[in-house]
mmCIF file with all atom_site columns, C-alpha atoms in Angstrom:
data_model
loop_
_atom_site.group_PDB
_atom_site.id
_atom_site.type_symbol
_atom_site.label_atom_id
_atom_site.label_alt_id
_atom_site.label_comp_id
_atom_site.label_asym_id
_atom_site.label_entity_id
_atom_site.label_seq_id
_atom_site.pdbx_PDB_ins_code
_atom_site.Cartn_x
_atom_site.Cartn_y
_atom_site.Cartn_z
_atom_site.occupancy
_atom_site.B_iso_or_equiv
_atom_site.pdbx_formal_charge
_atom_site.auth_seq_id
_atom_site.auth_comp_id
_atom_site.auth_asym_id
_atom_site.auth_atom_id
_atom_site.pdbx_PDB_model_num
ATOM 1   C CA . UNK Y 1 1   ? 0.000   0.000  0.000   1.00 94.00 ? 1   UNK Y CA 1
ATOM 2   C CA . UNK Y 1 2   ? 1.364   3.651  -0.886  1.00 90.00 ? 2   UNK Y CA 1
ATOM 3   C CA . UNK Y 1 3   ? 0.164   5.814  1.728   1.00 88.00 ? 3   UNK Y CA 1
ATOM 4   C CA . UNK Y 1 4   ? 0.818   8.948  0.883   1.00 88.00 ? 4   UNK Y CA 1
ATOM 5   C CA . UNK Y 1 5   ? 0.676   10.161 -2.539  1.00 86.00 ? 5   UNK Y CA 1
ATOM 6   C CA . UNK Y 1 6   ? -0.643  13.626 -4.011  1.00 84.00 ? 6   UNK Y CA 1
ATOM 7   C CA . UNK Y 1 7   ? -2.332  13.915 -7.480  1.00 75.00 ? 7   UNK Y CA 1
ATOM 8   C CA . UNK Y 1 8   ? -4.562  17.134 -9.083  1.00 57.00 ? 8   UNK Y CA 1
ATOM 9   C CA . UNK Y 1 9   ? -7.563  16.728 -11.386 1.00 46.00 ? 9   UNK Y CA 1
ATOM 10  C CA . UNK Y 1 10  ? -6.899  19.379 -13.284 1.00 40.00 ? 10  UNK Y CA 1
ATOM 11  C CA . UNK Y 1 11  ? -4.856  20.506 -16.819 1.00 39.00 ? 11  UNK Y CA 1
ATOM 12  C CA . UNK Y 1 12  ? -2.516  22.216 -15.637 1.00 35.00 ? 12  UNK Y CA 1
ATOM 13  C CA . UNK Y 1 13  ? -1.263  20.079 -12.816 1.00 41.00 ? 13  UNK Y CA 1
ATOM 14  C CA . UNK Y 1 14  ? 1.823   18.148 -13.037 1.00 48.00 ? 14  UNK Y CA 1
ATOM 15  C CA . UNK Y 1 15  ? 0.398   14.633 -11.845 1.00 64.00 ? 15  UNK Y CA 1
ATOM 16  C CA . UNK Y 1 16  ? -2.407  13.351 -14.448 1.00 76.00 ? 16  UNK Y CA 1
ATOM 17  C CA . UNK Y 1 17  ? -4.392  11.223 -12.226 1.00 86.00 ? 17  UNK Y CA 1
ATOM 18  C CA . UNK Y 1 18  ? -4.672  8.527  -15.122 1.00 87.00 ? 18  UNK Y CA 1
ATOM 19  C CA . UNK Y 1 19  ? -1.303  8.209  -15.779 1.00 84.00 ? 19  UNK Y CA 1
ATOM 20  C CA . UNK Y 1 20  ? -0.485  7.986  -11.601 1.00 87.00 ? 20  UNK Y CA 1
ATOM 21  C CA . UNK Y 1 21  ? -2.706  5.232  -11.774 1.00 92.00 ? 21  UNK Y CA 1
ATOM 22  C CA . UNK Y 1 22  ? -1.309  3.164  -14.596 1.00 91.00 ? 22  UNK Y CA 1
ATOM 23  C CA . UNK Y 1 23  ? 1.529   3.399  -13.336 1.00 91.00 ? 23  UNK Y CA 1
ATOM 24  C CA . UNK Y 1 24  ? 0.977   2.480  -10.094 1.00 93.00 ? 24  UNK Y CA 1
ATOM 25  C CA . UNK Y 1 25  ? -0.917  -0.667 -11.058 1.00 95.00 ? 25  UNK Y CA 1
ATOM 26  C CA . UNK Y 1 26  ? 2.327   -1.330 -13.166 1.00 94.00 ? 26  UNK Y CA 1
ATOM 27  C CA . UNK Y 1 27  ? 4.228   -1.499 -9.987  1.00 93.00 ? 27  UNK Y CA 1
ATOM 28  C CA . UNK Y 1 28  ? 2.333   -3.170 -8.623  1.00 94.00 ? 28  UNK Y CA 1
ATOM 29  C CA . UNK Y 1 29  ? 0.248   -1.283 -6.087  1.00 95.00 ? 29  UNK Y CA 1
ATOM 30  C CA . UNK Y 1 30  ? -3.169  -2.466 -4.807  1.00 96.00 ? 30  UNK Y CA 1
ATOM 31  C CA . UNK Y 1 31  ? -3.838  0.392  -2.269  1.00 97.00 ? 31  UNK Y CA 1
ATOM 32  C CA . UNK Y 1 32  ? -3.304  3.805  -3.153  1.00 96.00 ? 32  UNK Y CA 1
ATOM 33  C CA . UNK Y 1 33  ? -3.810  6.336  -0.886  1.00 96.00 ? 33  UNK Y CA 1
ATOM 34  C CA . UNK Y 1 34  ? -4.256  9.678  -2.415  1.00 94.00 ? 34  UNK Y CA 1
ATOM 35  C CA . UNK Y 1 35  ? -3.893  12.823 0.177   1.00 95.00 ? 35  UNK Y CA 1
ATOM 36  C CA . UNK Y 1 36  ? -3.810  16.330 -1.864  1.00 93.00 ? 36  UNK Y CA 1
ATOM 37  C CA . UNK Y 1 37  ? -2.642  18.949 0.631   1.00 94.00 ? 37  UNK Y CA 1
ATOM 38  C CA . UNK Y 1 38  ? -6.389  20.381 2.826   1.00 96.00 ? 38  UNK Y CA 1
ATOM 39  C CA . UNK Y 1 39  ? -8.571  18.935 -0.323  1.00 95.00 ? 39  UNK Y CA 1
ATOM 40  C CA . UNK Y 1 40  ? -10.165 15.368 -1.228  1.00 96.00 ? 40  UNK Y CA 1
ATOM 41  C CA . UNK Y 1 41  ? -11.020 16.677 -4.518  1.00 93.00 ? 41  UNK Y CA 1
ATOM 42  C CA . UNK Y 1 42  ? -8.262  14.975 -6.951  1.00 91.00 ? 42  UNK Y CA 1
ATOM 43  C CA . UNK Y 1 43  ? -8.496  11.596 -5.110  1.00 94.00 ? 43  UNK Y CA 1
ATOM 44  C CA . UNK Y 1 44  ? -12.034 11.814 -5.604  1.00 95.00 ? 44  UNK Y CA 1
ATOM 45  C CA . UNK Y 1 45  ? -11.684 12.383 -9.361  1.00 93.00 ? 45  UNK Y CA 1
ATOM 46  C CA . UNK Y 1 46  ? -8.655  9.216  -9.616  1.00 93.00 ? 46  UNK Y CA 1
ATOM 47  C CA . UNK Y 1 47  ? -11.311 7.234  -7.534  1.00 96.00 ? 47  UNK Y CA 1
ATOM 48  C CA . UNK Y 1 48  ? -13.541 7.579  -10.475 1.00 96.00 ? 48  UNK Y CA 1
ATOM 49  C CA . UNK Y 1 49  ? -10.953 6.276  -12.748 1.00 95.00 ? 49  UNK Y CA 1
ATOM 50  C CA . UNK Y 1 50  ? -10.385 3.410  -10.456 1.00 96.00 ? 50  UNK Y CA 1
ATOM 51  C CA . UNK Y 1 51  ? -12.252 2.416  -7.365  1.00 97.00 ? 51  UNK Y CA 1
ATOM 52  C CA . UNK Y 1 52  ? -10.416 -0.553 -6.413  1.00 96.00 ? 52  UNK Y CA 1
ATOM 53  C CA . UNK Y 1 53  ? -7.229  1.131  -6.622  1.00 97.00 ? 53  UNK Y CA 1
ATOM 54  C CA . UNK Y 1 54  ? -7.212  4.829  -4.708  1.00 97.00 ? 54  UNK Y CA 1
ATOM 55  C CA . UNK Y 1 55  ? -8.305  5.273  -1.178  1.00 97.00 ? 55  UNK Y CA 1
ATOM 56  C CA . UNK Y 1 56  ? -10.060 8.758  -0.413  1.00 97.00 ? 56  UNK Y CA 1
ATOM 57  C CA . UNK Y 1 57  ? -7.595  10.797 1.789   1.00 97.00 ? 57  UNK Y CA 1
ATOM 58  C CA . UNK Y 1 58  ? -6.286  14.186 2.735   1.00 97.00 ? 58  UNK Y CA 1
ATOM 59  C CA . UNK Y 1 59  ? -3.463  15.972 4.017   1.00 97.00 ? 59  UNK Y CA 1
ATOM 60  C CA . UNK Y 1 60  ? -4.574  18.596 6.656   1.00 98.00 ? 60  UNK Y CA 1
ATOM 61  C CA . UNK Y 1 61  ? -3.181  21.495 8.428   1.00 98.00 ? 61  UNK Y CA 1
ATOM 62  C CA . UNK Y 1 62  ? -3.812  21.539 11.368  1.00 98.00 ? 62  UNK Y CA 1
ATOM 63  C CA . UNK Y 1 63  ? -2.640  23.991 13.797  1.00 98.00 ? 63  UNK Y CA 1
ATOM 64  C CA . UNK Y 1 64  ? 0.055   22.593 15.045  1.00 97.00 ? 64  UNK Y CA 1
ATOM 65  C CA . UNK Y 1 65  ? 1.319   20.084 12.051  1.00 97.00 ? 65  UNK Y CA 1
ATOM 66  C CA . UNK Y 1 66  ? -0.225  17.879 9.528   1.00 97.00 ? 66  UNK Y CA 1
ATOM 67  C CA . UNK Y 1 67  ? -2.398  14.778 10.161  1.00 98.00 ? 67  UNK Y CA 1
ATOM 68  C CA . UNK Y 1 68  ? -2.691  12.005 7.056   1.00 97.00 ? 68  UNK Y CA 1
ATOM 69  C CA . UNK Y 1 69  ? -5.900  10.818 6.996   1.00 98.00 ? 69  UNK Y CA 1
ATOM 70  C CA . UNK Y 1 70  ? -7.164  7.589  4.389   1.00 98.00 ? 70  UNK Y CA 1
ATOM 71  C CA . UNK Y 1 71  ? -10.711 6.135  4.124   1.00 98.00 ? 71  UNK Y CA 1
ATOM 72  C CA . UNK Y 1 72  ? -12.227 9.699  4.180   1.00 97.00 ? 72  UNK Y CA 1
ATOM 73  C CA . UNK Y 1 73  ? -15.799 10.557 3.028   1.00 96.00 ? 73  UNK Y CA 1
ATOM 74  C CA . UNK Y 1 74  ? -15.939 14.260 4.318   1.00 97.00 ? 74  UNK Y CA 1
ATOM 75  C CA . UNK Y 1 75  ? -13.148 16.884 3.197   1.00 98.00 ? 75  UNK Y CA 1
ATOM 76  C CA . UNK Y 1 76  ? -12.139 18.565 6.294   1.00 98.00 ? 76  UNK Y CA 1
ATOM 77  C CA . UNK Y 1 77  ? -10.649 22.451 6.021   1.00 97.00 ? 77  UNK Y CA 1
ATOM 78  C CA . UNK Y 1 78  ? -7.337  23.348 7.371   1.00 98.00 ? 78  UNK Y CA 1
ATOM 79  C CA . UNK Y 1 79  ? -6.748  25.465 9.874   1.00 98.00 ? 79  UNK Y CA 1
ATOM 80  C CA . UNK Y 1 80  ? -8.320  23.932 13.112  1.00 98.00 ? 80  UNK Y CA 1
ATOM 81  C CA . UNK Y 1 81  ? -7.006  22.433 15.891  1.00 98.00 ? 81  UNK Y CA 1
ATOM 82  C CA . UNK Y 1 82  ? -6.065  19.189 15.963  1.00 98.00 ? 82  UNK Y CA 1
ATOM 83  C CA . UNK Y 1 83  ? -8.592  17.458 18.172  1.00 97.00 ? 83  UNK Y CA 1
ATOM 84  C CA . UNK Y 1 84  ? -11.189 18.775 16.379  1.00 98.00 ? 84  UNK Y CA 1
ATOM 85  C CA . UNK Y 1 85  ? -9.667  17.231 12.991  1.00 98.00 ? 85  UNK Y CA 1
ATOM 86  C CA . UNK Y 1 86  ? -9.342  13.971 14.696  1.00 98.00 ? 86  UNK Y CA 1
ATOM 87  C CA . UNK Y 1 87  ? -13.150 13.755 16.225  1.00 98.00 ? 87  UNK Y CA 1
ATOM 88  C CA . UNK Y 1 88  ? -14.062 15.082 12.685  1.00 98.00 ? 88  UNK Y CA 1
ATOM 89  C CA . UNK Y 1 89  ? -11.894 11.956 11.066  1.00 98.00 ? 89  UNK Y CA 1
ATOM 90  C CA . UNK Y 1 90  ? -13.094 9.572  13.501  1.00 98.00 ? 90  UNK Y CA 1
ATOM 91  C CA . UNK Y 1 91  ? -16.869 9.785  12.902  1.00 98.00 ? 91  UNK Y CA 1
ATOM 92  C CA . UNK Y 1 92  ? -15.941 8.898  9.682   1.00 97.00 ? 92  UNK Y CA 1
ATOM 93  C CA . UNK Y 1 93  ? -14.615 6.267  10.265  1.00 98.00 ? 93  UNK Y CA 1
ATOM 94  C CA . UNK Y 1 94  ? -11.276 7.593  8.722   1.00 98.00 ? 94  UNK Y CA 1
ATOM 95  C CA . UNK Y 1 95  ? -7.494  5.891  9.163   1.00 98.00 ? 95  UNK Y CA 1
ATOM 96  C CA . UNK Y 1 96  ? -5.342  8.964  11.521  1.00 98.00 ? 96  UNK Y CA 1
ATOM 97  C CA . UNK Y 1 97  ? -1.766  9.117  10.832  1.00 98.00 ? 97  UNK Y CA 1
ATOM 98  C CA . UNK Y 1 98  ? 0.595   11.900 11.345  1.00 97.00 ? 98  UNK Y CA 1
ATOM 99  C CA . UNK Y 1 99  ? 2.631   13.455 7.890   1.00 94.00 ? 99  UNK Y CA 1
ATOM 100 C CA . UNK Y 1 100 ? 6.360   13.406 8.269   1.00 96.00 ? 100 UNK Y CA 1
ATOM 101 C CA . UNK Y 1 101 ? 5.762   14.396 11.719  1.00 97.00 ? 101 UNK Y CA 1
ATOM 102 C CA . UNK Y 1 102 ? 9.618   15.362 12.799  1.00 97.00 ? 102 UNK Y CA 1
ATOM 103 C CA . UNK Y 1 103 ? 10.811  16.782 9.269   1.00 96.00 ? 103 UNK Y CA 1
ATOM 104 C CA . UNK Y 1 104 ? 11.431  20.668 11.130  1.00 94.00 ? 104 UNK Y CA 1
ATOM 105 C CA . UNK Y 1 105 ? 11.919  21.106 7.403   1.00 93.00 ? 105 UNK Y CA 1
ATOM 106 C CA . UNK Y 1 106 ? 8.402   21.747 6.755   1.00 89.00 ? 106 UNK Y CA 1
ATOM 107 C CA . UNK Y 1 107 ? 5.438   24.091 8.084   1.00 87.00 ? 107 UNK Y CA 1
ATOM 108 C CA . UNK Y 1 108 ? 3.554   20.667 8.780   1.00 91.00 ? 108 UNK Y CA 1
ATOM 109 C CA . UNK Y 1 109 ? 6.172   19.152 11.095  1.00 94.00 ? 109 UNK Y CA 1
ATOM 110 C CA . UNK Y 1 110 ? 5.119   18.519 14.691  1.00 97.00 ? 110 UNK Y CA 1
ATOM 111 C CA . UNK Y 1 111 ? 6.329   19.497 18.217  1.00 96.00 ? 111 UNK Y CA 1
ATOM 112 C CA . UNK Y 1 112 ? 7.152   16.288 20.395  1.00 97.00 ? 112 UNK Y CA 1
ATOM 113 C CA . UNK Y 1 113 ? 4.921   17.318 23.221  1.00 97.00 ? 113 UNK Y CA 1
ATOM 114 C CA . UNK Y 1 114 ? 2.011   18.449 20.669  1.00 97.00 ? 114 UNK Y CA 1
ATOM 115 C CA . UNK Y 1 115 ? 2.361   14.785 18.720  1.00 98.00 ? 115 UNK Y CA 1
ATOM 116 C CA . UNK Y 1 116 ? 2.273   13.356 22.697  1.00 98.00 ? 116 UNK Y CA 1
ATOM 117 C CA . UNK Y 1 117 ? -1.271  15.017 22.971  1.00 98.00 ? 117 UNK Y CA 1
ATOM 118 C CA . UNK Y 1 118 ? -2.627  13.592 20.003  1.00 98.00 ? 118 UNK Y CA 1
ATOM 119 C CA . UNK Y 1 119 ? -0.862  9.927  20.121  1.00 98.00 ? 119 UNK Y CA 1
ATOM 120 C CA . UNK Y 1 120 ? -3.913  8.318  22.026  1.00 97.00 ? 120 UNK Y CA 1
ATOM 121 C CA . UNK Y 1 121 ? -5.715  9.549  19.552  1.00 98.00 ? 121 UNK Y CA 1
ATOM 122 C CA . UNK Y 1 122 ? -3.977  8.324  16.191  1.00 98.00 ? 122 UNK Y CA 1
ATOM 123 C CA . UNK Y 1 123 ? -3.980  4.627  14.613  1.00 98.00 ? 123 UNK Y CA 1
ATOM 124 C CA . UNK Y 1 124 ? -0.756  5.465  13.213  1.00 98.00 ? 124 UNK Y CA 1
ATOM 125 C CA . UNK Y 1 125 ? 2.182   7.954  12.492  1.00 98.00 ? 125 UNK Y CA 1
ATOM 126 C CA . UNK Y 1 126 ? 4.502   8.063  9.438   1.00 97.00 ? 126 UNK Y CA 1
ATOM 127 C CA . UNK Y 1 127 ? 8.001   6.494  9.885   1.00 98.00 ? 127 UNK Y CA 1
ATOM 128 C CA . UNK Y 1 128 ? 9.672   6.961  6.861   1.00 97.00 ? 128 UNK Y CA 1
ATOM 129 C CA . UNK Y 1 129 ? 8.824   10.054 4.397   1.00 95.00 ? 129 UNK Y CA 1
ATOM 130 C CA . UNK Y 1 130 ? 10.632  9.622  0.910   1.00 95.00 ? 130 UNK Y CA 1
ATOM 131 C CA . UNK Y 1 131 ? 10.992  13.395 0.344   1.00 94.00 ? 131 UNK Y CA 1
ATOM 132 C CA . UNK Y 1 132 ? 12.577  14.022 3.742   1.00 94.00 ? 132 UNK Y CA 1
ATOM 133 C CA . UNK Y 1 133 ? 15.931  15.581 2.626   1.00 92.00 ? 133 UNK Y CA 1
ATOM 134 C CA . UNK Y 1 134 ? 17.892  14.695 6.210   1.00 94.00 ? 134 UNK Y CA 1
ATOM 135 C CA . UNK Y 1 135 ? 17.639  11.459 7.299   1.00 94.00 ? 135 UNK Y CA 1
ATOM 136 C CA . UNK Y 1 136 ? 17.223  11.712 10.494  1.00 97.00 ? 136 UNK Y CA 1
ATOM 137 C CA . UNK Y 1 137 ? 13.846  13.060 10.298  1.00 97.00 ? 137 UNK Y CA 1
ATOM 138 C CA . UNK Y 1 138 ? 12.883  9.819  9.293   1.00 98.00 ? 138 UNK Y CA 1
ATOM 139 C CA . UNK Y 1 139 ? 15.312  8.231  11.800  1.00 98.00 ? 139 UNK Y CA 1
ATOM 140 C CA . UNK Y 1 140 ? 13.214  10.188 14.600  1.00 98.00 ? 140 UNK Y CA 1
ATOM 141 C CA . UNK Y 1 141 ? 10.043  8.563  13.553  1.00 98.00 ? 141 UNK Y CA 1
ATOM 142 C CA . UNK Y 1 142 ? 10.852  5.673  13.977  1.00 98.00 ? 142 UNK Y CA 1
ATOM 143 C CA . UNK Y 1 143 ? 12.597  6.005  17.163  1.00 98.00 ? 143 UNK Y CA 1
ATOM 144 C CA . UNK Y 1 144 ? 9.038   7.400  18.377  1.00 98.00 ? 144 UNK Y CA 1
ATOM 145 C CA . UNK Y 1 145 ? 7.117   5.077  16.742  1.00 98.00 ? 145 UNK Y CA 1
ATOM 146 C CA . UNK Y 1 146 ? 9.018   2.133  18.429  1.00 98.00 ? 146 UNK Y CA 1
ATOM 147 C CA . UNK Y 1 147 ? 9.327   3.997  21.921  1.00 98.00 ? 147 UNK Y CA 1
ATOM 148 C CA . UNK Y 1 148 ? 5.519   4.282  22.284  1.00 98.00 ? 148 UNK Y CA 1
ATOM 149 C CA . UNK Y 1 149 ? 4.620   1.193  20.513  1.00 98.00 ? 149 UNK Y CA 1
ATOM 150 C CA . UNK Y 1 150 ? 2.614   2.830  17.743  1.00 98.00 ? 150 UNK Y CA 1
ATOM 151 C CA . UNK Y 1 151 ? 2.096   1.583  14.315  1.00 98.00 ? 151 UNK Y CA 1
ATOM 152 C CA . UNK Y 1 152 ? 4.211   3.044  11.511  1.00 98.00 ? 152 UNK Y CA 1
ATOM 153 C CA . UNK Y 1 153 ? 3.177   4.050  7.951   1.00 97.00 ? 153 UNK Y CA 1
ATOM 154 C CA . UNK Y 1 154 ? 5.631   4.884  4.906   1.00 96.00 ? 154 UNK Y CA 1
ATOM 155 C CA . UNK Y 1 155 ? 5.175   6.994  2.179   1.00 94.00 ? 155 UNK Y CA 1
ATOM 156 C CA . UNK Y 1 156 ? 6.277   8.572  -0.839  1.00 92.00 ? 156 UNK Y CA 1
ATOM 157 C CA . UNK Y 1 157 ? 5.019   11.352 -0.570  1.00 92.00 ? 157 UNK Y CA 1
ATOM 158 C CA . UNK Y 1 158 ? 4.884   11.855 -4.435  1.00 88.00 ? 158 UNK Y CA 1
ATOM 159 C CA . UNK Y 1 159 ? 3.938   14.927 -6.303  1.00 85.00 ? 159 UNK Y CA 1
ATOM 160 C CA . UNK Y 1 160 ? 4.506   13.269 -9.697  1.00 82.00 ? 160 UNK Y CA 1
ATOM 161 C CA . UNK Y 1 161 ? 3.955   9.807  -11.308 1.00 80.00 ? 161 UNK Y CA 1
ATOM 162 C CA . UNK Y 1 162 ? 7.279   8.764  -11.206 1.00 82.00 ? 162 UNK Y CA 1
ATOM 163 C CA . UNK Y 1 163 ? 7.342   9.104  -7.796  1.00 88.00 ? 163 UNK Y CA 1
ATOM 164 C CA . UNK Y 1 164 ? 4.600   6.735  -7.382  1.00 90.00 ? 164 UNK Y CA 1
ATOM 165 C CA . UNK Y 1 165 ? 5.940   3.459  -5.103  1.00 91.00 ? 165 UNK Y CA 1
ATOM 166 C CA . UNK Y 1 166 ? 8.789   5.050  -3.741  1.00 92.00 ? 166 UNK Y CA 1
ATOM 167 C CA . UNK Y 1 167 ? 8.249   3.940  -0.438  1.00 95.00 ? 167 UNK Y CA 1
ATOM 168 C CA . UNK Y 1 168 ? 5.296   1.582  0.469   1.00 95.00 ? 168 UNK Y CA 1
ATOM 169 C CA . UNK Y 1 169 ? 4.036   -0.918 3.117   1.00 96.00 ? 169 UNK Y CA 1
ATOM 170 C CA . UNK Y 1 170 ? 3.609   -4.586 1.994   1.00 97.00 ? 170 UNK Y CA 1
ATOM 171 C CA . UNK Y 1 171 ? 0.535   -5.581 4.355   1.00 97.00 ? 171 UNK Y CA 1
ATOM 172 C CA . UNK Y 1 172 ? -1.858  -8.432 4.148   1.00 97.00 ? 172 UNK Y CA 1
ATOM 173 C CA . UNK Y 1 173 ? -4.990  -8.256 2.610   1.00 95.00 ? 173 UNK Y CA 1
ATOM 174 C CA . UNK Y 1 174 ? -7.799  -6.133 3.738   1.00 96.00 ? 174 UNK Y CA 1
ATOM 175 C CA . UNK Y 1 175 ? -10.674 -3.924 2.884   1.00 95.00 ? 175 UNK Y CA 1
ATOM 176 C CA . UNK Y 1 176 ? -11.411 -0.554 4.690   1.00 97.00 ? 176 UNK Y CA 1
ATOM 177 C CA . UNK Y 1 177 ? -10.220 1.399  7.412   1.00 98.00 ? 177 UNK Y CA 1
ATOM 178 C CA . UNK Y 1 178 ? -11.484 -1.328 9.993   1.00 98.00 ? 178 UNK Y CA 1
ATOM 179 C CA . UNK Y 1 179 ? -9.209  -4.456 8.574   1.00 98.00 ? 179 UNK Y CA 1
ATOM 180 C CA . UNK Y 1 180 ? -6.079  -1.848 7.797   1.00 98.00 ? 180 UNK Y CA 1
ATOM 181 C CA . UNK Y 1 181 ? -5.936  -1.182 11.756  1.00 98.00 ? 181 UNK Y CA 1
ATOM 182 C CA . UNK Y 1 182 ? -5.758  -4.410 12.298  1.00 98.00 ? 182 UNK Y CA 1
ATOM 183 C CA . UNK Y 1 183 ? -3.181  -5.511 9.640   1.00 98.00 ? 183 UNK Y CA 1
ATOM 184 C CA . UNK Y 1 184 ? -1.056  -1.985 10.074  1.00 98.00 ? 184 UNK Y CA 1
ATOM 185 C CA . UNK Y 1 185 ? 1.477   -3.723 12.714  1.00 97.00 ? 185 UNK Y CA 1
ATOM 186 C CA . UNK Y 1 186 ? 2.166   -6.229 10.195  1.00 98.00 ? 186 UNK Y CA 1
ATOM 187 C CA . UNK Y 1 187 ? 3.473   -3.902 7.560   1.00 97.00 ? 187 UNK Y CA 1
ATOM 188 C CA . UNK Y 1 188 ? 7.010   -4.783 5.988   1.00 97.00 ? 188 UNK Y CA 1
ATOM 189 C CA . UNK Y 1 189 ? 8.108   -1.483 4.817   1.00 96.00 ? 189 UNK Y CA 1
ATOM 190 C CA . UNK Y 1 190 ? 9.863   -0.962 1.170   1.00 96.00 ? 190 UNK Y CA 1
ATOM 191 C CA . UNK Y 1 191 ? 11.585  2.454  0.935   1.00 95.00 ? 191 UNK Y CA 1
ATOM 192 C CA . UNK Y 1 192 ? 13.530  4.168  -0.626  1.00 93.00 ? 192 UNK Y CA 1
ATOM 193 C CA . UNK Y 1 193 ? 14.868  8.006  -0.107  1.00 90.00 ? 193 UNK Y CA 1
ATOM 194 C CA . UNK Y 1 194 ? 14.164  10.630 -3.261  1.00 86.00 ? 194 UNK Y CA 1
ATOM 195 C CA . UNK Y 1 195 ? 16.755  13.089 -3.648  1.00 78.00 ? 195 UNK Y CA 1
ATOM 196 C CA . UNK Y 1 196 ? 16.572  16.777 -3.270  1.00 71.00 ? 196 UNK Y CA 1
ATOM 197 C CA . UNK Y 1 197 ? 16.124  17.694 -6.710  1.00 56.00 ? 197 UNK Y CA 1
ATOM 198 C CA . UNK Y 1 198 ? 12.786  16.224 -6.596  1.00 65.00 ? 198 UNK Y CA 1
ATOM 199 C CA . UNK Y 1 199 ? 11.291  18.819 -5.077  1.00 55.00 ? 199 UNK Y CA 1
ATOM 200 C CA . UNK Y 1 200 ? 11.671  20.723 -8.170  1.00 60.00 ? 200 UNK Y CA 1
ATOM 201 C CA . UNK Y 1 201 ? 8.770   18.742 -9.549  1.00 55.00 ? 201 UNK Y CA 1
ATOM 202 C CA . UNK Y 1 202 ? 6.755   20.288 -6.518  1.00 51.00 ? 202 UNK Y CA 1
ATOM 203 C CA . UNK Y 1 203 ? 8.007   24.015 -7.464  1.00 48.00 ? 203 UNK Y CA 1
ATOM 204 C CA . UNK Y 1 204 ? 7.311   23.445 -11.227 1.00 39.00 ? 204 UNK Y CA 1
ATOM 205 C CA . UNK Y 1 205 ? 3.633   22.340 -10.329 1.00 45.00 ? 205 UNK Y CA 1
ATOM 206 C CA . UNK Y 1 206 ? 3.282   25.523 -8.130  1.00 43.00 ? 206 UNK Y CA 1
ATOM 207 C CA . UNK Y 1 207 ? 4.811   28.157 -10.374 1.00 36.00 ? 207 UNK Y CA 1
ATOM 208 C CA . UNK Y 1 208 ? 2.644   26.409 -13.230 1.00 37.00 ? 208 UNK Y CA 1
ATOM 209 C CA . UNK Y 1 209 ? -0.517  26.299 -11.478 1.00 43.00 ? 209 UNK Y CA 1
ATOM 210 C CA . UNK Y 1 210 ? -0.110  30.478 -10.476 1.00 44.00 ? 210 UNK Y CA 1
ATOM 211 C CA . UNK Y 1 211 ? 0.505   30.909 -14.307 1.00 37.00 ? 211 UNK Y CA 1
ATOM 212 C CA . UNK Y 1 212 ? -2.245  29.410 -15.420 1.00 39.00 ? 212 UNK Y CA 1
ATOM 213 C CA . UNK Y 1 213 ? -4.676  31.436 -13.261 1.00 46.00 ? 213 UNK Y CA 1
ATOM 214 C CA . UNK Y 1 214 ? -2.854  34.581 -14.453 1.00 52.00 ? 214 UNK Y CA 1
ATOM 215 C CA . UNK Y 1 215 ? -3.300  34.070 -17.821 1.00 50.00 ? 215 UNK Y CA 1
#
């Protein structure tokens, strides 16, 4: 399963949802969870294209860090606090994980102490992040993760096809959010780190996107 992946519906995005797709079936994928940053809008559009494929999720702001949510049915805004994102996720019946959550690198990395808060709370936080550009971000995760015996999910985190199956979690078999908590401990994890000049891909989108609404 690829648990965190971004895509856009839209022309003048960099990641064609159709083409994310073939490709991930091509490698292989079975689970594909699709979490655009504070929207469910382009996972909704590849779950169109393929149902049995992408998983409805989001990546939300919160305000204190990001929280990865899969098995959504309700977008949820950014902005709010954290416990009200999780009681929103949870009466949906969503997967919780936490993005990347000690990459000090980004504007969604998380505070120790706030991540403590929230850890009852969460089925899961992300261990390994294949656009974390130090290590030890990733290293930190993990040493969390195993510290207070909480499941760990990988992702690639991709902005573009390519990307697609970077990092992923070879689990058993299941279907919804039910059967993936209680598979998510037996996870083997494949990874494998993207390199800095990735993010480009991520710019290029961005400065494309801004372009496109100017014109």
């Amino acid at each position: 399963m690829e648990f965190h992946c971004h895509t856009r519906a839209s022309k003048d995005s960099l990641t064609d949802p159709s083409a994310l797709l073939t490709l991930a079936r091509r490698r292989g994928i079975t689970h594909l969870a699709i979490t655009d940053h504070n929207t469910t809008s382009g996972a909704l559009e590849a779950q169109k294209i393929d149902p049995q494929l992408v998983i409805v999720g989001e990546e939300i702001m919160t305000t204190k860090g990001e929280i990865l949510a899969a098995f959504m049915i309700e977008e949820i805004p950014a902005g709010l606090p954290p416990d009200e994102v999780i009681d929103r996720l949870r009466e949906q019946g969503a997967f919780i994980s936490v993005s990347h959550p000690f990459d000090s690198m980004r504007s969604g990395g998380w505070k120790e102490s706030d991540l403590l808060d929230i850890l009852p709370l969460v089925d899961a936080i992300e261990v390994y992040n294949s656009r974390c550009m130090r290590t030890r971000f990733n290293r930190e995760a993990q040493d969390f993760a195993e510290k207070h015996n909480i499941p760990g999910t990988v992702g690639s985190d991709a902005h573009a096809a390519f990307e697609v199956g970077r990092s992923l979690l070879q689990l058993p078999q299941f279907n919804g959010p039910d059967e993936l908590r209680q598979v998510i401990r037996q996870g083997v994890p494949v990874t494998r780190w993207s390199p800095p000049w990735i993010h480009l891909t991520s710019r290029y989108a961005t400065v494309t996107k801004k372009f496109h609404k100017r014109s």
